[in-house]
Amino acid sequence: MKTLTVALPGREYDILIERGLLSQAGKRVRAVLPRAQKLAVVTDTNVGPLYYNRVKASLQRAGFQVGLFVLPAGEKSKNPLHLAELWEYLMEFGLTRADAVAALGGGVVGDLAGFAAATILRGVAFIQIPTTLLSQVDSSVGGKVAVDLNHGKNLAGAFHQPRLVLMDPDTLDTLSLPQFMDGMAEVLKYGCIRDRDFFDFLAARPSREALTAEIEHILYTCCDCKRQVVTEDELDTGPRMVLNFGHTLGHAYELAGHYTEWTHGEAVAAGMCAAAKLGVKLGATPAEVPGQIEAACAALGLPTAISCTAEDYAAAIGLDKKSAGADITLILLDKIGHAVPHKMPRKDLIALLAGL
């Protein structure tokens, strides 16, 4: 088993990575929640039939009374209506402040279940059991929880750190190839912003087969990077912003596609390529970097560019949580393996984007 500790004072937790870990969920959760009696598992219509019974059996062996709340699979479920339904279910289940909520699924399940845990009874313990590559390397670590609003993604949320993150790489075997490669966009991001050797390692393994053979190393490296950044800046006011490389423009592409045409990973891949080109224009990024990122994305079957109107760019940038007044902090690369924040007026960024 590979173990990482997110050492936030008073909110420390472990990330455990091991094949077959779902069957150990009960004893692992019991170790961090010795007094809890009830555990409400939140999952979706895709993941529940695959893994819920295994997790339930393990939790019951550890003495938990297990509840189940199932969301329709997909981003559209991450909304205030389903959040309110989950709140009501947790009350019907008899959850107390000594009990916990567990997310079994991808980022949508984790974000919504985590926001419910952060707010029900003014906060209960939260367990992350991510089952997609995207959620294992990104959304399950760091404590960001949220729901989407009509105006955009993740606009209502909180910071609520999990008590434990359980990652079973075996769950990735049931992902389709597009779902797997969707997660690879976030994996590649870590190489771009923090680790040139890791970027080269990934670029040399463009097939799912080659990546799966090294999946424990990939998960560990990504989570180690995020753990370090989150420990430096839990509330995303400074160094943690580098994790958003590709996301400012990626959110514009998701908006342009009405959150149905492009997945999050596809939008982030194109966003990283566009951000690299912007970095060259702004004199921050070496000229060879955009081509290197485009080649790595293309080899993984990810888009390197997505059409977007000036109106969609403006709308997404206006909602970006890295905005402050009339300015926005865009994350750029001064080389592959090192990201830098670049503060600029939003209107200047929109004008630059028109020339891409």
Short mmCIF file of C-alpha atoms in Angstrom, two decimals:
data_model
loop_
_atom_site.label_atom_id
_atom_site.label_comp_id
_atom_site.label_asym_id
_atom_site.label_seq_id
_atom_site.Cartn_x
_atom_site.Cartn_y
_atom_site.Cartn_z
CA MET A 1 0.00 0.00 0.00
CA LYS A 2 1.13 3.53 -0.79
CA THR A 3 0.26 6.14 1.85
CA LEU A 4 0.41 9.93 1.78
CA THR A 5 -0.51 12.24 4.64
CA VAL A 6 -2.07 15.65 4.06
CA ALA A 7 -0.62 17.41 7.10
CA LEU A 8 -3.07 20.24 7.72
CA PRO A 9 -2.88 21.11 11.44
CA GLY A 10 -5.94 19.69 13.16
CA ARG A 11 -7.31 18.29 9.90
CA GLU A 12 -4.69 15.70 8.98
CA TYR A 13 -5.75 12.77 6.84
CA ASP A 14 -4.24 9.92 4.87
CA ILE A 15 -4.56 9.02 1.21
CA LEU A 16 -4.32 5.24 0.81
CA ILE A 17 -3.60 3.69 -2.61
CA GLU A 18 -3.84 -0.08 -3.11
CA ARG A 19 -5.52 -2.54 -5.41
CA GLY A 20 -8.44 -4.27 -3.71
CA LEU A 21 -8.82 -1.48 -1.16
CA LEU A 22 -12.62 -1.33 -1.53
CA SER A 23 -12.87 -4.61 0.36
CA GLN A 24 -10.93 -3.05 3.26
CA ALA A 25 -13.07 0.09 3.45
CA GLY A 26 -14.74 -0.89 6.73
CA LYS A 27 -11.62 -1.39 8.83
CA ARG A 28 -9.91 1.63 7.28
CA VAL A 29 -12.85 3.93 7.99
CA ARG A 30 -13.35 2.46 11.48
CA ALA A 31 -9.74 3.32 12.30
CA VAL A 32 -10.40 7.04 11.75
CA LEU A 33 -14.02 7.08 13.01
CA PRO A 34 -14.04 4.86 16.12
CA ARG A 35 -17.27 6.34 17.54
CA ALA A 36 -19.37 6.57 14.38
CA GLN A 37 -22.41 4.34 14.13
CA LYS A 38 -23.96 5.40 10.81
CA LEU A 39 -22.31 5.95 7.44
CA ALA A 40 -24.32 7.34 4.54
CA VAL A 41 -22.85 6.29 1.20
CA VAL A 42 -23.53 8.62 -1.74
CA THR A 43 -23.01 7.13 -5.19
CA ASP A 44 -24.52 7.33 -8.68
CA THR A 45 -26.40 5.08 -11.08
CA ASN A 46 -23.20 4.02 -12.87
CA VAL A 47 -20.93 3.32 -9.91
CA GLY A 48 -23.46 1.97 -7.41
CA PRO A 49 -24.22 -1.29 -9.26
CA LEU A 50 -20.50 -1.95 -9.67
CA TYR A 51 -19.10 -1.31 -6.22
CA TYR A 52 -21.69 -0.44 -3.58
CA ASN A 53 -22.39 -3.97 -2.35
CA ARG A 54 -18.70 -4.65 -1.82
CA VAL A 55 -18.22 -1.43 0.12
CA LYS A 56 -21.43 -1.97 2.10
CA ALA A 57 -20.40 -5.47 3.17
CA SER A 58 -17.01 -4.21 4.33
CA LEU A 59 -18.55 -1.33 6.28
CA GLN A 60 -21.10 -3.60 7.92
CA ARG A 61 -18.35 -6.01 9.01
CA ALA A 62 -16.78 -3.02 10.78
CA GLY A 63 -20.02 -2.35 12.65
CA PHE A 64 -21.46 0.54 10.63
CA GLN A 65 -25.14 0.97 9.86
CA VAL A 66 -24.98 1.83 6.16
CA GLY A 67 -27.32 4.15 4.28
CA LEU A 68 -27.48 4.68 0.52
CA PHE A 69 -28.30 7.75 -1.58
CA VAL A 70 -28.07 7.33 -5.36
CA LEU A 71 -27.68 10.23 -7.80
CA PRO A 72 -28.36 10.08 -11.53
CA ALA A 73 -24.93 9.82 -13.18
CA GLY A 74 -23.61 13.00 -14.79
CA GLU A 75 -22.69 16.63 -14.15
CA LYS A 76 -26.32 17.76 -14.22
CA SER A 77 -26.89 16.05 -10.87
CA LYS A 78 -24.47 18.39 -9.10
CA ASN A 79 -27.10 21.02 -8.34
CA PRO A 80 -28.84 22.61 -5.35
CA LEU A 81 -31.97 20.48 -5.85
CA HIS A 82 -30.10 17.20 -5.37
CA LEU A 83 -28.13 18.75 -2.51
CA ALA A 84 -31.39 19.57 -0.72
CA GLU A 85 -32.68 16.05 -1.38
CA LEU A 86 -29.49 14.62 0.12
CA TRP A 87 -29.80 16.84 3.20
CA GLU A 88 -33.32 15.55 3.77
CA TYR A 89 -32.22 11.94 3.26
CA LEU A 90 -29.43 12.34 5.83
CA MET A 91 -31.97 13.57 8.38
CA GLU A 92 -34.33 10.68 7.58
CA PHE A 93 -31.39 8.28 8.00
CA GLY A 94 -30.84 9.68 11.49
CA LEU A 95 -27.33 10.95 10.92
CA THR A 96 -25.71 12.59 13.96
CA ARG A 97 -22.59 14.71 14.30
CA ALA A 98 -20.68 11.58 15.37
CA ASP A 99 -21.50 9.89 12.05
CA ALA A 100 -20.21 10.42 8.51
CA VAL A 101 -20.93 10.72 4.80
CA ALA A 102 -18.91 8.74 2.24
CA ALA A 103 -18.63 9.53 -1.47
CA LEU A 104 -18.31 6.46 -3.71
CA GLY A 105 -17.84 7.66 -7.29
CA GLY A 106 -16.31 10.37 -9.41
CA GLY A 107 -15.98 14.10 -8.99
CA VAL A 108 -19.69 14.90 -9.19
CA VAL A 109 -20.51 12.51 -6.35
CA GLY A 110 -17.52 13.67 -4.30
CA ASP A 111 -18.28 17.37 -4.71
CA LEU A 112 -21.96 17.08 -3.86
CA ALA A 113 -21.56 14.58 -1.00
CA GLY A 114 -18.73 16.64 0.43
CA PHE A 115 -20.77 19.84 0.35
CA ALA A 116 -23.61 18.01 2.10
CA ALA A 117 -21.18 16.74 4.75
CA ALA A 118 -19.76 20.24 5.21
CA THR A 119 -23.17 21.77 5.84
CA ILE A 120 -25.49 19.17 7.40
CA LEU A 121 -25.60 19.62 11.19
CA ARG A 122 -22.96 22.33 10.61
CA GLY A 123 -20.48 19.71 9.46
CA VAL A 124 -19.92 15.96 9.79
CA ALA A 125 -17.01 13.72 8.87
CA PHE A 126 -16.49 12.94 5.21
CA ILE A 127 -14.83 9.95 3.52
CA GLN A 128 -13.70 9.99 -0.12
CA ILE A 129 -13.73 6.72 -2.11
CA PRO A 130 -13.01 7.98 -5.65
CA THR A 131 -13.56 5.56 -8.54
CA THR A 132 -12.47 7.56 -11.61
CA LEU A 133 -9.00 8.65 -12.63
CA LEU A 134 -10.08 12.30 -12.60
CA SER A 135 -11.38 12.09 -9.04
CA GLN A 136 -8.46 10.01 -7.78
CA VAL A 137 -5.79 12.44 -8.96
CA ASP A 138 -7.69 15.66 -8.40
CA SER A 139 -11.08 16.26 -6.82
CA SER A 140 -10.90 13.76 -3.94
CA VAL A 141 -7.88 15.50 -2.39
CA GLY A 142 -7.82 19.03 -1.04
CA GLY A 143 -11.25 19.61 0.45
CA LYS A 144 -12.95 21.62 -2.29
CA VAL A 145 -16.64 20.68 -2.34
CA ALA A 146 -19.39 22.39 -4.33
CA VAL A 147 -22.48 22.34 -6.48
CA ASP A 148 -23.11 24.05 -9.80
CA LEU A 149 -25.45 27.00 -10.31
CA ASN A 150 -27.19 28.17 -13.48
CA HIS A 151 -24.42 30.74 -13.86
CA GLY A 152 -21.62 28.17 -13.87
CA LYS A 153 -19.73 25.31 -12.22
CA ASN A 154 -18.79 25.06 -8.55
CA LEU A 155 -20.08 28.52 -7.65
CA ALA A 156 -21.62 27.43 -4.33
CA GLY A 157 -19.25 25.47 -2.17
CA ALA A 158 -16.94 25.20 0.79
CA PHE A 159 -13.62 23.80 1.97
CA HIS A 160 -14.24 20.60 3.94
CA GLN A 161 -11.31 18.21 4.20
CA PRO A 162 -12.04 14.47 4.15
CA ARG A 163 -11.05 12.30 7.09
CA LEU A 164 -9.70 9.63 4.74
CA VAL A 165 -9.24 9.02 1.01
CA LEU A 166 -9.35 5.41 -0.20
CA MET A 167 -8.10 4.82 -3.76
CA ASP A 168 -8.51 1.41 -5.35
CA PRO A 169 -6.85 1.42 -8.80
CA ASP A 170 -8.93 -1.64 -9.75
CA THR A 171 -11.95 0.66 -10.13
CA LEU A 172 -10.26 2.26 -13.14
CA ASP A 173 -10.56 -0.99 -15.09
CA THR A 174 -14.29 -0.37 -15.59
CA LEU A 175 -13.77 3.07 -17.14
CA SER A 176 -14.22 3.47 -20.89
CA LEU A 177 -11.18 4.65 -22.83
CA PRO A 178 -12.58 8.22 -23.17
CA GLN A 179 -13.27 8.36 -19.42
CA PHE A 180 -9.76 7.15 -18.64
CA MET A 181 -8.13 9.65 -20.98
CA ASP A 182 -10.36 12.39 -19.61
CA GLY A 183 -8.59 11.92 -16.29
CA MET A 184 -5.22 11.96 -18.01
CA ALA A 185 -5.65 15.67 -18.73
CA GLU A 186 -5.40 16.39 -15.00
CA VAL A 187 -2.52 13.92 -14.69
CA LEU A 188 -0.63 15.72 -17.44
CA LYS A 189 -1.32 19.03 -15.70
CA TYR A 190 0.79 17.97 -12.72
CA GLY A 191 3.74 17.35 -14.99
CA CYS A 192 3.23 20.75 -16.59
CA ILE A 193 3.10 22.72 -13.36
CA ARG A 194 5.41 20.84 -11.02
CA ASP A 195 7.50 17.98 -12.44
CA ARG A 196 9.20 17.95 -15.85
CA ASP A 197 10.44 14.38 -15.35
CA PHE A 198 6.85 13.25 -14.74
CA PHE A 199 5.71 15.07 -17.89
CA ASP A 200 8.35 13.22 -19.92
CA PHE A 201 7.40 9.93 -18.20
CA LEU A 202 3.78 10.40 -19.32
CA ALA A 203 4.69 11.55 -22.82
CA ALA A 204 6.64 8.29 -23.28
CA ARG A 205 3.54 6.23 -22.35
CA PRO A 206 0.65 7.47 -24.50
CA SER A 207 -1.38 4.24 -24.42
CA ARG A 208 -3.82 3.14 -21.74
CA GLU A 209 -2.01 -0.17 -21.41
CA ALA A 210 1.33 1.51 -20.71
CA LEU A 211 -0.22 3.98 -18.27
CA THR A 212 -2.18 1.29 -16.41
CA ALA A 213 1.01 -0.69 -15.86
CA GLU A 214 2.33 2.30 -13.89
CA ILE A 215 -0.94 3.46 -12.36
CA GLU A 216 0.06 3.27 -8.69
CA HIS A 217 3.10 5.45 -9.42
CA ILE A 218 0.93 7.88 -11.39
CA LEU A 219 -1.67 8.18 -8.63
CA TYR A 220 0.99 8.59 -5.95
CA THR A 221 2.88 11.27 -7.89
CA CYS A 222 -0.23 13.33 -8.62
CA CYS A 223 -1.56 13.09 -5.08
CA ASP A 224 1.85 13.90 -3.63
CA CYS A 225 2.00 17.05 -5.76
CA LYS A 226 -1.50 18.12 -4.77
CA ARG A 227 -0.85 17.28 -1.12
CA GLN A 228 2.16 19.59 -1.05
CA VAL A 229 0.30 22.46 -2.70
CA VAL A 230 -2.79 22.07 -0.48
CA THR A 231 -0.64 21.98 2.64
CA GLU A 232 0.95 25.28 1.58
CA ASP A 233 -2.35 26.97 0.74
CA GLU A 234 -5.48 25.19 1.93
CA LEU A 235 -7.93 27.94 0.97
CA ASP A 236 -6.65 28.64 -2.56
CA THR A 237 -5.53 32.23 -2.05
CA GLY A 238 -1.93 31.89 -3.26
CA PRO A 239 0.28 28.96 -4.28
CA ARG A 240 -2.66 26.57 -4.73
CA MET A 241 -3.80 28.62 -7.72
CA VAL A 242 -1.19 26.84 -9.86
CA LEU A 243 -3.45 23.75 -9.80
CA ASN A 244 -5.80 25.72 -12.05
CA PHE A 245 -3.44 25.71 -15.02
CA GLY A 246 -5.67 25.26 -18.07
CA HIS A 247 -8.85 25.69 -16.05
CA THR A 248 -9.65 29.38 -16.63
CA LEU A 249 -9.96 28.76 -20.37
CA GLY A 250 -11.18 25.20 -19.87
CA HIS A 251 -14.20 26.51 -18.00
CA ALA A 252 -14.96 28.75 -20.99
CA TYR A 253 -14.95 25.69 -23.28
CA GLU A 254 -17.24 23.80 -20.94
CA LEU A 255 -19.59 26.78 -20.89
CA ALA A 256 -19.47 27.10 -24.68
CA GLY A 257 -20.48 23.44 -24.96
CA HIS A 258 -23.29 23.88 -22.44
CA TYR A 259 -21.49 21.38 -20.16
CA THR A 260 -22.50 18.54 -22.46
CA GLU A 261 -20.29 18.77 -25.57
CA TRP A 262 -16.91 18.67 -23.82
CA THR A 263 -15.89 16.77 -20.71
CA HIS A 264 -13.92 18.50 -17.99
CA GLY A 265 -10.70 16.76 -19.00
CA GLU A 266 -11.12 17.60 -22.67
CA ALA A 267 -11.76 21.25 -21.80
CA VAL A 268 -8.73 21.37 -19.48
CA ALA A 269 -6.48 19.82 -22.16
CA ALA A 270 -7.48 22.49 -24.68
CA GLY A 271 -7.21 25.10 -21.93
CA MET A 272 -3.62 24.10 -21.16
CA CYS A 273 -2.71 24.34 -24.85
CA ALA A 274 -4.32 27.78 -25.10
CA ALA A 275 -2.70 28.98 -21.87
CA ALA A 276 0.70 27.93 -23.19
CA LYS A 277 0.13 30.00 -26.35
CA LEU A 278 -1.00 32.96 -24.25
CA GLY A 279 2.13 32.59 -22.16
CA VAL A 280 4.26 32.91 -25.29
CA LYS A 281 2.36 36.06 -26.31
CA LEU A 282 2.87 37.52 -22.83
CA GLY A 283 6.58 36.72 -22.83
CA ALA A 284 6.32 34.28 -19.92
CA THR A 285 6.48 30.94 -21.72
CA PRO A 286 9.25 29.64 -24.03
CA ALA A 287 8.15 29.27 -27.65
CA GLU A 288 8.63 25.50 -27.75
CA VAL A 289 6.30 24.74 -24.82
CA PRO A 290 2.91 24.94 -26.63
CA GLY A 291 4.01 22.35 -29.18
CA GLN A 292 5.22 19.99 -26.47
CA ILE A 293 1.93 20.18 -24.57
CA GLU A 294 -0.11 19.83 -27.76
CA ALA A 295 1.86 16.72 -28.75
CA ALA A 296 1.32 15.13 -25.33
CA CYS A 297 -2.42 15.89 -25.38
CA ALA A 298 -2.87 14.67 -28.95
CA ALA A 299 -1.07 11.41 -28.16
CA LEU A 300 -3.63 10.79 -25.40
CA GLY A 301 -6.51 11.50 -27.74
CA LEU A 302 -7.31 14.81 -26.05
CA PRO A 303 -8.27 17.97 -27.97
CA THR A 304 -5.62 20.65 -28.40
CA ALA A 305 -8.06 23.44 -29.33
CA ILE A 306 -11.78 24.14 -28.88
CA SER A 307 -13.73 26.89 -30.60
CA CYS A 308 -15.05 29.55 -28.26
CA THR A 309 -16.75 32.89 -28.78
CA ALA A 310 -15.61 36.11 -27.18
CA GLU A 311 -18.90 36.15 -25.27
CA ASP A 312 -18.24 32.72 -23.74
CA TYR A 313 -14.68 33.69 -22.85
CA ALA A 314 -15.93 36.86 -21.18
CA ALA A 315 -18.67 35.04 -19.29
CA ALA A 316 -16.37 32.32 -17.97
CA ILE A 317 -13.58 34.76 -17.04
CA GLY A 318 -16.09 36.96 -15.25
CA LEU A 319 -17.09 34.02 -13.04
CA ASP A 320 -13.56 32.74 -12.47
CA LYS A 321 -12.78 32.40 -8.77
CA LYS A 322 -9.24 33.72 -9.36
CA SER A 323 -10.71 37.10 -10.27
CA ALA A 324 -10.25 40.07 -7.95
CA GLY A 325 -11.97 43.27 -8.98
CA ALA A 326 -11.09 44.04 -12.59
CA ASP A 327 -8.10 41.69 -12.56
CA ILE A 328 -7.62 37.95 -12.96
CA THR A 329 -4.70 35.70 -12.12
CA LEU A 330 -3.89 33.50 -15.09
CA ILE A 331 -1.63 30.51 -14.49
CA LEU A 332 1.19 30.27 -17.02
CA LEU A 333 4.34 28.18 -17.42
CA ASP A 334 7.84 29.65 -17.47
CA LYS A 335 8.95 26.13 -18.42
CA ILE A 336 7.40 22.70 -18.40
CA GLY A 337 7.50 21.67 -14.77
CA HIS A 338 7.03 25.13 -13.28
CA ALA A 339 3.92 27.32 -13.17
CA VAL A 340 3.75 31.01 -12.38
CA PRO A 341 0.77 33.25 -11.58
CA HIS A 342 0.30 36.17 -13.97
CA LYS A 343 -2.04 38.92 -12.80
CA MET A 344 -3.62 41.01 -15.55
CA PRO A 345 -6.79 42.99 -16.31
CA ARG A 346 -9.62 40.73 -17.42
CA LYS A 347 -10.33 42.97 -20.42
CA ASP A 348 -6.73 42.53 -21.62
CA LEU A 349 -7.01 38.76 -21.35
CA ILE A 350 -10.25 38.75 -23.36
CA ALA A 351 -8.60 40.88 -26.03
CA LEU A 352 -5.63 38.52 -26.22
CA LEU A 353 -7.90 35.51 -26.56
CA ALA A 354 -9.49 37.03 -29.63
CA GLY A 355 -6.14 36.67 -31.38
CA LEU A 356 -5.59 32.99 -30.59
#
